[in-house]
Short mmCIF file of N, CA and C and ligand atoms in Angstrom, two decimals:
data_model
loop_
_atom_site.label_atom_id
_atom_site.label_comp_id
_atom_site.label_asym_id
_atom_site.label_seq_id
_atom_site.Cartn_x
_atom_site.Cartn_y
_atom_site.Cartn_z
N MET C 1 -9.54 -0.54 55.13
CA MET C 1 -8.71 -1.74 55.39
C MET C 1 -9.19 -2.47 56.64
N SER C 2 -9.38 -3.79 56.52
CA SER C 2 -9.77 -4.55 57.71
C SER C 2 -8.58 -4.67 58.65
N GLU C 3 -8.83 -4.41 59.93
CA GLU C 3 -7.73 -4.54 60.89
C GLU C 3 -7.90 -5.79 61.73
N LYS C 4 -8.75 -6.76 61.25
CA LYS C 4 -8.97 -7.98 62.02
C LYS C 4 -7.80 -8.94 61.86
N ARG C 5 -7.00 -8.74 60.82
CA ARG C 5 -5.87 -9.63 60.58
C ARG C 5 -4.60 -8.79 60.45
N LEU C 6 -3.49 -9.49 60.70
CA LEU C 6 -2.20 -8.81 60.55
C LEU C 6 -1.71 -8.99 59.12
N LYS C 7 -0.92 -8.04 58.67
CA LYS C 7 -0.18 -8.24 57.42
C LYS C 7 1.28 -8.36 57.83
N LEU C 8 1.96 -9.35 57.28
CA LEU C 8 3.36 -9.57 57.66
C LEU C 8 4.23 -9.59 56.42
N GLN C 9 5.29 -8.82 56.47
CA GLN C 9 6.30 -8.84 55.40
C GLN C 9 7.64 -9.14 56.03
N ILE C 10 8.34 -10.13 55.47
CA ILE C 10 9.70 -10.42 55.92
C ILE C 10 10.62 -10.26 54.71
N SER C 11 11.61 -9.37 54.83
CA SER C 11 12.54 -9.13 53.72
C SER C 11 13.96 -9.41 54.15
N THR C 12 14.74 -9.94 53.20
CA THR C 12 16.18 -10.10 53.40
C THR C 12 16.87 -9.31 52.28
N PRO C 13 18.17 -9.09 52.35
CA PRO C 13 18.83 -8.36 51.28
C PRO C 13 18.65 -9.06 49.91
N ASP C 14 18.45 -10.38 49.91
CA ASP C 14 18.30 -11.13 48.66
C ASP C 14 16.91 -11.03 48.06
N LYS C 15 15.87 -11.04 48.94
CA LYS C 15 14.52 -11.17 48.39
C LYS C 15 13.43 -10.76 49.39
N ASP C 16 12.21 -10.60 48.84
CA ASP C 16 11.04 -10.46 49.70
C ASP C 16 10.67 -11.89 50.09
N PHE C 17 11.00 -12.25 51.33
CA PHE C 17 10.88 -13.64 51.75
C PHE C 17 9.42 -14.06 51.97
N TYR C 18 8.63 -13.18 52.58
CA TYR C 18 7.24 -13.53 52.91
C TYR C 18 6.36 -12.30 52.87
N ASP C 19 5.16 -12.47 52.35
CA ASP C 19 4.19 -11.38 52.32
C ASP C 19 2.83 -12.04 52.46
N GLY C 20 2.21 -11.93 53.64
CA GLY C 20 0.93 -12.60 53.82
C GLY C 20 0.21 -12.15 55.08
N ASP C 21 -0.96 -12.73 55.29
CA ASP C 21 -1.77 -12.38 56.46
C ASP C 21 -1.47 -13.32 57.62
N ALA C 22 -1.87 -12.90 58.81
CA ALA C 22 -1.71 -13.77 59.99
C ALA C 22 -2.71 -13.35 61.06
N ASP C 23 -3.10 -14.34 61.89
CA ASP C 23 -3.94 -14.03 63.07
C ASP C 23 -3.05 -13.52 64.19
N MET C 24 -1.86 -14.10 64.27
CA MET C 24 -0.93 -13.75 65.34
C MET C 24 0.49 -14.06 64.88
N VAL C 25 1.43 -13.23 65.31
CA VAL C 25 2.84 -13.45 64.97
C VAL C 25 3.64 -13.40 66.26
N ILE C 26 4.50 -14.39 66.47
CA ILE C 26 5.33 -14.42 67.68
C ILE C 26 6.78 -14.25 67.27
N VAL C 27 7.45 -13.28 67.88
CA VAL C 27 8.85 -13.00 67.52
C VAL C 27 9.71 -13.01 68.78
N ASN C 28 11.03 -13.06 68.53
CA ASN C 28 11.99 -13.04 69.63
C ASN C 28 12.69 -11.68 69.60
N SER C 29 12.13 -10.71 70.35
CA SER C 29 12.74 -9.38 70.34
C SER C 29 13.91 -9.38 71.33
N VAL C 30 14.72 -8.33 71.30
CA VAL C 30 15.87 -8.30 72.22
C VAL C 30 15.42 -8.22 73.68
N THR C 31 14.16 -7.84 73.90
CA THR C 31 13.67 -7.79 75.29
C THR C 31 12.85 -9.03 75.64
N GLY C 32 12.80 -10.00 74.73
CA GLY C 32 12.10 -11.25 75.05
C GLY C 32 11.06 -11.62 74.00
N GLU C 33 10.38 -12.74 74.21
CA GLU C 33 9.39 -13.21 73.25
C GLU C 33 8.17 -12.28 73.26
N MET C 34 7.62 -12.05 72.08
CA MET C 34 6.54 -11.08 71.95
C MET C 34 5.46 -11.64 71.03
N GLY C 35 4.23 -11.70 71.51
CA GLY C 35 3.11 -12.13 70.66
C GLY C 35 2.40 -10.90 70.14
N ILE C 36 2.21 -10.83 68.82
CA ILE C 36 1.60 -9.63 68.22
C ILE C 36 0.24 -9.99 67.63
N LEU C 37 -0.77 -9.24 68.02
CA LEU C 37 -2.13 -9.43 67.50
C LEU C 37 -2.52 -8.19 66.69
N PRO C 38 -3.59 -8.29 65.87
CA PRO C 38 -4.05 -7.11 65.15
C PRO C 38 -4.31 -5.94 66.10
N LYS C 39 -4.17 -4.75 65.62
CA LYS C 39 -4.37 -3.51 66.39
C LYS C 39 -3.30 -3.28 67.44
N HIS C 40 -2.17 -3.94 67.30
CA HIS C 40 -1.05 -3.68 68.21
C HIS C 40 -0.63 -2.23 68.08
N LEU C 41 -0.17 -1.65 69.16
CA LEU C 41 0.32 -0.27 69.11
C LEU C 41 1.52 -0.16 68.18
N PRO C 42 1.71 1.01 67.55
CA PRO C 42 2.89 1.20 66.70
C PRO C 42 4.17 0.96 67.49
N LEU C 43 5.14 0.35 66.85
CA LEU C 43 6.37 -0.03 67.56
C LEU C 43 7.52 -0.24 66.58
N VAL C 44 8.71 0.14 67.00
CA VAL C 44 9.92 -0.24 66.26
C VAL C 44 10.84 -0.93 67.25
N THR C 45 11.34 -2.09 66.91
CA THR C 45 12.24 -2.79 67.85
C THR C 45 13.26 -3.64 67.10
N ILE C 46 14.21 -4.14 67.85
CA ILE C 46 15.26 -4.99 67.28
C ILE C 46 14.95 -6.44 67.63
N LEU C 47 15.07 -7.30 66.62
CA LEU C 47 14.84 -8.73 66.85
C LEU C 47 16.17 -9.45 67.03
N ASP C 48 16.16 -10.42 67.91
CA ASP C 48 17.33 -11.26 68.14
C ASP C 48 17.25 -12.45 67.17
N ILE C 49 18.33 -13.17 67.03
CA ILE C 49 18.32 -14.43 66.30
C ILE C 49 17.23 -15.29 66.93
N GLY C 50 16.36 -15.88 66.12
CA GLY C 50 15.27 -16.67 66.70
C GLY C 50 14.33 -17.19 65.64
N ILE C 51 13.16 -17.66 66.09
CA ILE C 51 12.18 -18.24 65.18
C ILE C 51 10.91 -17.38 65.21
N ILE C 52 10.46 -16.96 64.03
CA ILE C 52 9.19 -16.23 63.93
C ILE C 52 8.11 -17.27 63.74
N ARG C 53 7.05 -17.18 64.53
CA ARG C 53 5.92 -18.13 64.38
C ARG C 53 4.73 -17.37 63.81
N ILE C 54 4.25 -17.84 62.67
CA ILE C 54 3.15 -17.17 61.96
C ILE C 54 1.91 -18.05 62.14
N LYS C 55 0.92 -17.54 62.88
CA LYS C 55 -0.24 -18.37 63.21
C LYS C 55 -1.46 -17.94 62.40
N ASN C 56 -2.10 -18.93 61.78
CA ASN C 56 -3.36 -18.74 61.06
C ASN C 56 -4.28 -19.88 61.44
N GLY C 57 -5.29 -19.62 62.25
CA GLY C 57 -6.14 -20.70 62.77
C GLY C 57 -5.27 -21.70 63.51
N ASN C 58 -5.39 -23.00 63.13
CA ASN C 58 -4.57 -24.02 63.78
C ASN C 58 -3.21 -24.20 63.12
N ASP C 59 -3.00 -23.47 62.02
CA ASP C 59 -1.75 -23.61 61.28
C ASP C 59 -0.67 -22.70 61.88
N GLU C 60 0.55 -23.24 61.97
CA GLU C 60 1.67 -22.41 62.44
C GLU C 60 2.86 -22.63 61.52
N LYS C 61 3.36 -21.54 60.94
CA LYS C 61 4.56 -21.62 60.10
C LYS C 61 5.72 -21.04 60.88
N ARG C 62 6.91 -21.64 60.68
CA ARG C 62 8.08 -21.21 61.46
C ARG C 62 9.20 -20.77 60.52
N VAL C 63 9.74 -19.61 60.80
CA VAL C 63 10.84 -19.05 60.01
C VAL C 63 12.01 -18.76 60.94
N SER C 64 13.18 -19.35 60.67
CA SER C 64 14.35 -18.98 61.47
C SER C 64 14.97 -17.74 60.85
N ILE C 65 15.30 -16.78 61.68
CA ILE C 65 15.90 -15.54 61.15
C ILE C 65 17.17 -15.18 61.93
N ASP C 66 17.97 -14.36 61.26
CA ASP C 66 19.10 -13.70 61.90
C ASP C 66 18.51 -12.52 62.69
N SER C 67 19.34 -11.74 63.37
CA SER C 67 18.81 -10.56 64.04
C SER C 67 18.30 -9.58 62.98
N GLY C 68 17.48 -8.61 63.41
CA GLY C 68 16.91 -7.69 62.42
C GLY C 68 16.10 -6.58 63.05
N PHE C 69 15.40 -5.84 62.20
CA PHE C 69 14.53 -4.75 62.67
C PHE C 69 13.08 -5.13 62.42
N MET C 70 12.21 -4.67 63.32
CA MET C 70 10.77 -4.88 63.11
C MET C 70 10.02 -3.58 63.34
N GLU C 71 9.11 -3.28 62.43
CA GLU C 71 8.23 -2.13 62.60
C GLU C 71 6.79 -2.61 62.57
N ILE C 72 5.97 -2.10 63.51
CA ILE C 72 4.54 -2.42 63.51
C ILE C 72 3.78 -1.10 63.36
N LYS C 73 2.85 -1.08 62.39
CA LYS C 73 2.05 0.13 62.18
C LYS C 73 0.76 -0.28 61.47
N ASN C 74 -0.39 0.14 61.98
CA ASN C 74 -1.70 -0.18 61.36
C ASN C 74 -1.87 -1.68 61.10
N SER C 75 -1.54 -2.49 62.08
CA SER C 75 -1.64 -3.95 61.95
C SER C 75 -0.76 -4.53 60.84
N GLU C 76 0.24 -3.76 60.43
CA GLU C 76 1.20 -4.27 59.44
C GLU C 76 2.57 -4.41 60.08
N ILE C 77 3.15 -5.59 59.93
CA ILE C 77 4.46 -5.87 60.53
C ILE C 77 5.48 -5.98 59.39
N SER C 78 6.56 -5.21 59.50
CA SER C 78 7.66 -5.33 58.51
C SER C 78 8.90 -5.77 59.25
N ILE C 79 9.51 -6.84 58.75
CA ILE C 79 10.73 -7.35 59.38
C ILE C 79 11.83 -7.37 58.33
N LEU C 80 12.97 -6.80 58.69
CA LEU C 80 14.13 -6.81 57.80
C LEU C 80 15.25 -7.56 58.53
N THR C 81 15.75 -8.61 57.90
CA THR C 81 16.77 -9.44 58.55
C THR C 81 17.77 -9.94 57.51
N ASP C 82 18.96 -10.32 57.96
CA ASP C 82 19.99 -10.75 57.00
C ASP C 82 19.69 -12.12 56.39
N SER C 83 19.01 -13.00 57.14
CA SER C 83 18.67 -14.30 56.55
C SER C 83 17.38 -14.84 57.14
N ALA C 84 16.67 -15.63 56.34
CA ALA C 84 15.40 -16.21 56.77
C ALA C 84 15.24 -17.56 56.08
N GLU C 85 14.81 -18.56 56.83
CA GLU C 85 14.62 -19.91 56.25
C GLU C 85 13.38 -20.60 56.82
N TRP C 86 12.61 -21.27 55.94
CA TRP C 86 11.59 -22.23 56.38
C TRP C 86 12.33 -23.50 56.82
N PRO C 87 11.73 -24.34 57.66
CA PRO C 87 12.42 -25.56 58.10
C PRO C 87 12.92 -26.41 56.94
N GLU C 88 12.09 -26.52 55.87
CA GLU C 88 12.46 -27.39 54.75
C GLU C 88 13.60 -26.83 53.90
N ASP C 89 13.91 -25.52 54.07
CA ASP C 89 15.04 -24.91 53.33
C ASP C 89 16.37 -25.22 54.00
N ILE C 90 16.32 -25.66 55.24
CA ILE C 90 17.55 -25.73 56.02
C ILE C 90 18.34 -27.00 55.71
N ASP C 91 19.62 -26.78 55.42
CA ASP C 91 20.54 -27.89 55.22
C ASP C 91 21.13 -28.20 56.60
N LEU C 92 20.61 -29.29 57.17
CA LEU C 92 20.97 -29.62 58.56
C LEU C 92 22.46 -29.90 58.69
N GLY C 93 23.03 -30.58 57.69
CA GLY C 93 24.47 -30.90 57.71
C GLY C 93 25.30 -29.62 57.75
N ARG C 94 24.91 -28.64 56.93
CA ARG C 94 25.64 -27.36 56.90
C ARG C 94 25.53 -26.66 58.26
N ALA C 95 24.35 -26.69 58.84
CA ALA C 95 24.16 -26.04 60.14
C ALA C 95 24.99 -26.75 61.23
N GLU C 96 25.03 -28.09 61.17
CA GLU C 96 25.83 -28.85 62.16
C GLU C 96 27.31 -28.50 62.02
N LYS C 97 27.77 -28.37 60.75
CA LYS C 97 29.18 -28.02 60.52
C LYS C 97 29.46 -26.62 61.02
N ALA C 98 28.53 -25.68 60.78
CA ALA C 98 28.70 -24.29 61.23
C ALA C 98 28.77 -24.27 62.76
N ARG C 99 27.94 -25.09 63.40
CA ARG C 99 27.95 -25.15 64.86
C ARG C 99 29.31 -25.66 65.37
N GLN C 100 29.79 -26.71 64.72
CA GLN C 100 31.07 -27.30 65.14
C GLN C 100 32.22 -26.30 64.96
N ARG C 101 32.23 -25.64 63.79
CA ARG C 101 33.28 -24.64 63.51
C ARG C 101 33.26 -23.53 64.57
N ALA C 102 32.07 -23.05 64.88
CA ALA C 102 31.95 -21.96 65.85
C ALA C 102 32.38 -22.42 67.24
N GLU C 103 31.99 -23.64 67.61
CA GLU C 103 32.38 -24.16 68.94
C GLU C 103 33.90 -24.30 69.04
N GLU C 104 34.51 -24.76 67.94
CA GLU C 104 35.97 -24.92 67.94
C GLU C 104 36.66 -23.57 68.12
N ARG C 105 36.12 -22.54 67.42
CA ARG C 105 36.71 -21.19 67.54
C ARG C 105 36.57 -20.66 68.95
N ILE C 106 35.42 -20.89 69.52
CA ILE C 106 35.18 -20.39 70.88
C ILE C 106 36.11 -21.11 71.87
N ASN C 107 36.25 -22.42 71.71
CA ASN C 107 37.08 -23.20 72.63
C ASN C 107 38.57 -22.92 72.47
N ALA C 108 38.98 -22.53 71.24
CA ALA C 108 40.41 -22.28 70.99
C ALA C 108 40.90 -21.07 71.78
N LYS C 109 40.04 -20.11 72.00
CA LYS C 109 40.32 -18.92 72.83
C LYS C 109 41.60 -18.20 72.43
N LYS C 110 42.00 -18.32 71.17
CA LYS C 110 43.23 -17.64 70.79
C LYS C 110 42.96 -16.46 69.84
N ASP C 111 41.68 -16.30 69.48
CA ASP C 111 41.34 -15.23 68.55
C ASP C 111 41.07 -13.93 69.31
N THR C 112 40.84 -12.88 68.55
CA THR C 112 40.53 -11.59 69.18
C THR C 112 39.10 -11.60 69.73
N HIS C 113 38.79 -10.58 70.48
CA HIS C 113 37.46 -10.44 71.05
C HIS C 113 36.40 -10.41 69.93
N THR C 114 36.73 -9.68 68.84
CA THR C 114 35.79 -9.57 67.72
C THR C 114 35.53 -10.94 67.11
N ASP C 115 36.58 -11.72 66.93
CA ASP C 115 36.40 -13.07 66.37
C ASP C 115 35.54 -13.92 67.29
N PHE C 116 35.75 -13.74 68.60
CA PHE C 116 34.98 -14.50 69.59
C PHE C 116 33.49 -14.16 69.47
N LEU C 117 33.20 -12.86 69.36
CA LEU C 117 31.80 -12.44 69.23
C LEU C 117 31.19 -12.97 67.94
N ARG C 118 31.97 -12.93 66.86
CA ARG C 118 31.47 -13.45 65.57
C ARG C 118 31.18 -14.95 65.69
N ALA C 119 32.07 -15.66 66.37
CA ALA C 119 31.87 -17.11 66.54
C ALA C 119 30.61 -17.37 67.37
N GLU C 120 30.39 -16.52 68.38
CA GLU C 120 29.19 -16.69 69.22
C GLU C 120 27.91 -16.49 68.41
N MET C 121 27.92 -15.45 67.55
CA MET C 121 26.75 -15.17 66.70
C MET C 121 26.52 -16.32 65.73
N SER C 122 27.63 -16.82 65.17
CA SER C 122 27.54 -17.92 64.22
C SER C 122 26.97 -19.17 64.90
N LEU C 123 27.43 -19.41 66.14
CA LEU C 123 26.92 -20.56 66.92
C LEU C 123 25.41 -20.41 67.17
N LYS C 124 25.02 -19.19 67.51
CA LYS C 124 23.61 -18.94 67.80
C LYS C 124 22.74 -19.17 66.55
N ARG C 125 23.24 -18.71 65.38
CA ARG C 125 22.48 -18.91 64.13
C ARG C 125 22.37 -20.40 63.82
N ALA C 126 23.48 -21.12 64.01
CA ALA C 126 23.49 -22.55 63.69
C ALA C 126 22.51 -23.30 64.60
N ILE C 127 22.55 -23.02 65.89
CA ILE C 127 21.65 -23.71 66.84
C ILE C 127 20.19 -23.38 66.51
N ASN C 128 19.94 -22.11 66.13
CA ASN C 128 18.59 -21.68 65.77
C ASN C 128 18.08 -22.43 64.54
N ARG C 129 18.98 -22.61 63.54
CA ARG C 129 18.58 -23.34 62.32
C ARG C 129 18.30 -24.81 62.65
N ILE C 130 19.15 -25.39 63.48
CA ILE C 130 18.97 -26.80 63.85
C ILE C 130 17.62 -26.97 64.57
N ARG C 131 17.32 -26.02 65.46
CA ARG C 131 16.06 -26.06 66.21
C ARG C 131 14.86 -25.96 65.24
N ASN C 132 14.96 -25.08 64.25
CA ASN C 132 13.85 -24.92 63.31
C ASN C 132 13.69 -26.15 62.41
N ALA C 133 14.84 -26.68 61.95
CA ALA C 133 14.79 -27.85 61.05
C ALA C 133 14.22 -29.07 61.78
N LYS C 134 14.51 -29.19 63.07
CA LYS C 134 14.06 -30.38 63.82
C LYS C 134 12.65 -30.19 64.38
N GLY C 135 12.10 -28.97 64.24
CA GLY C 135 10.72 -28.71 64.70
C GLY C 135 10.65 -28.45 66.15
P1 ATP V 201 27.55 -20.84 57.12
O1 ATP V 201 28.82 -20.72 57.93
O2 ATP V 201 27.09 -22.27 56.96
O3 ATP V 201 27.58 -20.05 55.82
P2 ATP V 201 26.20 -18.62 58.34
O4 ATP V 201 25.44 -18.53 59.63
O5 ATP V 201 27.48 -17.85 58.27
O6 ATP V 201 26.41 -20.17 58.02
P3 ATP V 201 24.59 -16.73 56.98
O7 ATP V 201 25.63 -15.71 56.63
O8 ATP V 201 23.70 -16.47 58.16
O9 ATP V 201 25.28 -18.17 57.15
O10 ATP V 201 23.64 -16.99 55.71
C1 ATP V 201 24.06 -16.83 54.37
C2 ATP V 201 22.95 -17.41 53.47
O11 ATP V 201 22.96 -18.82 53.55
C3 ATP V 201 21.54 -16.98 53.87
O12 ATP V 201 20.76 -16.83 52.70
C4 ATP V 201 21.03 -18.13 54.70
O13 ATP V 201 19.61 -18.23 54.65
C5 ATP V 201 21.71 -19.32 54.04
N1 ATP V 201 22.04 -20.40 54.99
C6 ATP V 201 22.95 -20.38 55.97
N2 ATP V 201 23.01 -21.56 56.61
C7 ATP V 201 22.08 -22.35 56.02
C8 ATP V 201 21.65 -23.71 56.21
N3 ATP V 201 22.17 -24.47 57.18
N4 ATP V 201 20.70 -24.18 55.39
C9 ATP V 201 20.17 -23.42 54.42
N5 ATP V 201 20.51 -22.15 54.18
C10 ATP V 201 21.46 -21.61 54.97
#
């Protein structure tokens, strides 16, 4: 197997979202942004809500994801996340509404702590989708 390129798989509960090669992959791990090149050391980590950047030469593809797990082994990256979208898949109106709903819940301050955390996560996902859709 050639280890000059990365293999990347992104899966969600619904489908195998992406399966392809890459020169470099940039992810948002819970400890910060991480650039992964071929021959990276084996690793398992948790990804935060963010945008995965898949680089091939001058081309860069962007996928917005929910939080998830990432495993790196033998230049193969596997990512499992609850949701994944290309910019063109994103319904900007839906994301704007989700952001507004979450902001209203946060500002109302009458819900439980759990509801507050859920609203914060929802807000983060919405802002992430808006960022990906707008480039
Ligand atoms: P909403 O409140 O609008 O449902 P959400 O953050 O709760 O947003 P998720 O539970 O993260 O939604 O996602 C459920 C499914 O809907 C996933 O497949 C996700 O990719 C898709 N999805 C969510 N928001 C959008 C959007 N704005 N545009 C396109 N697909 C979306």
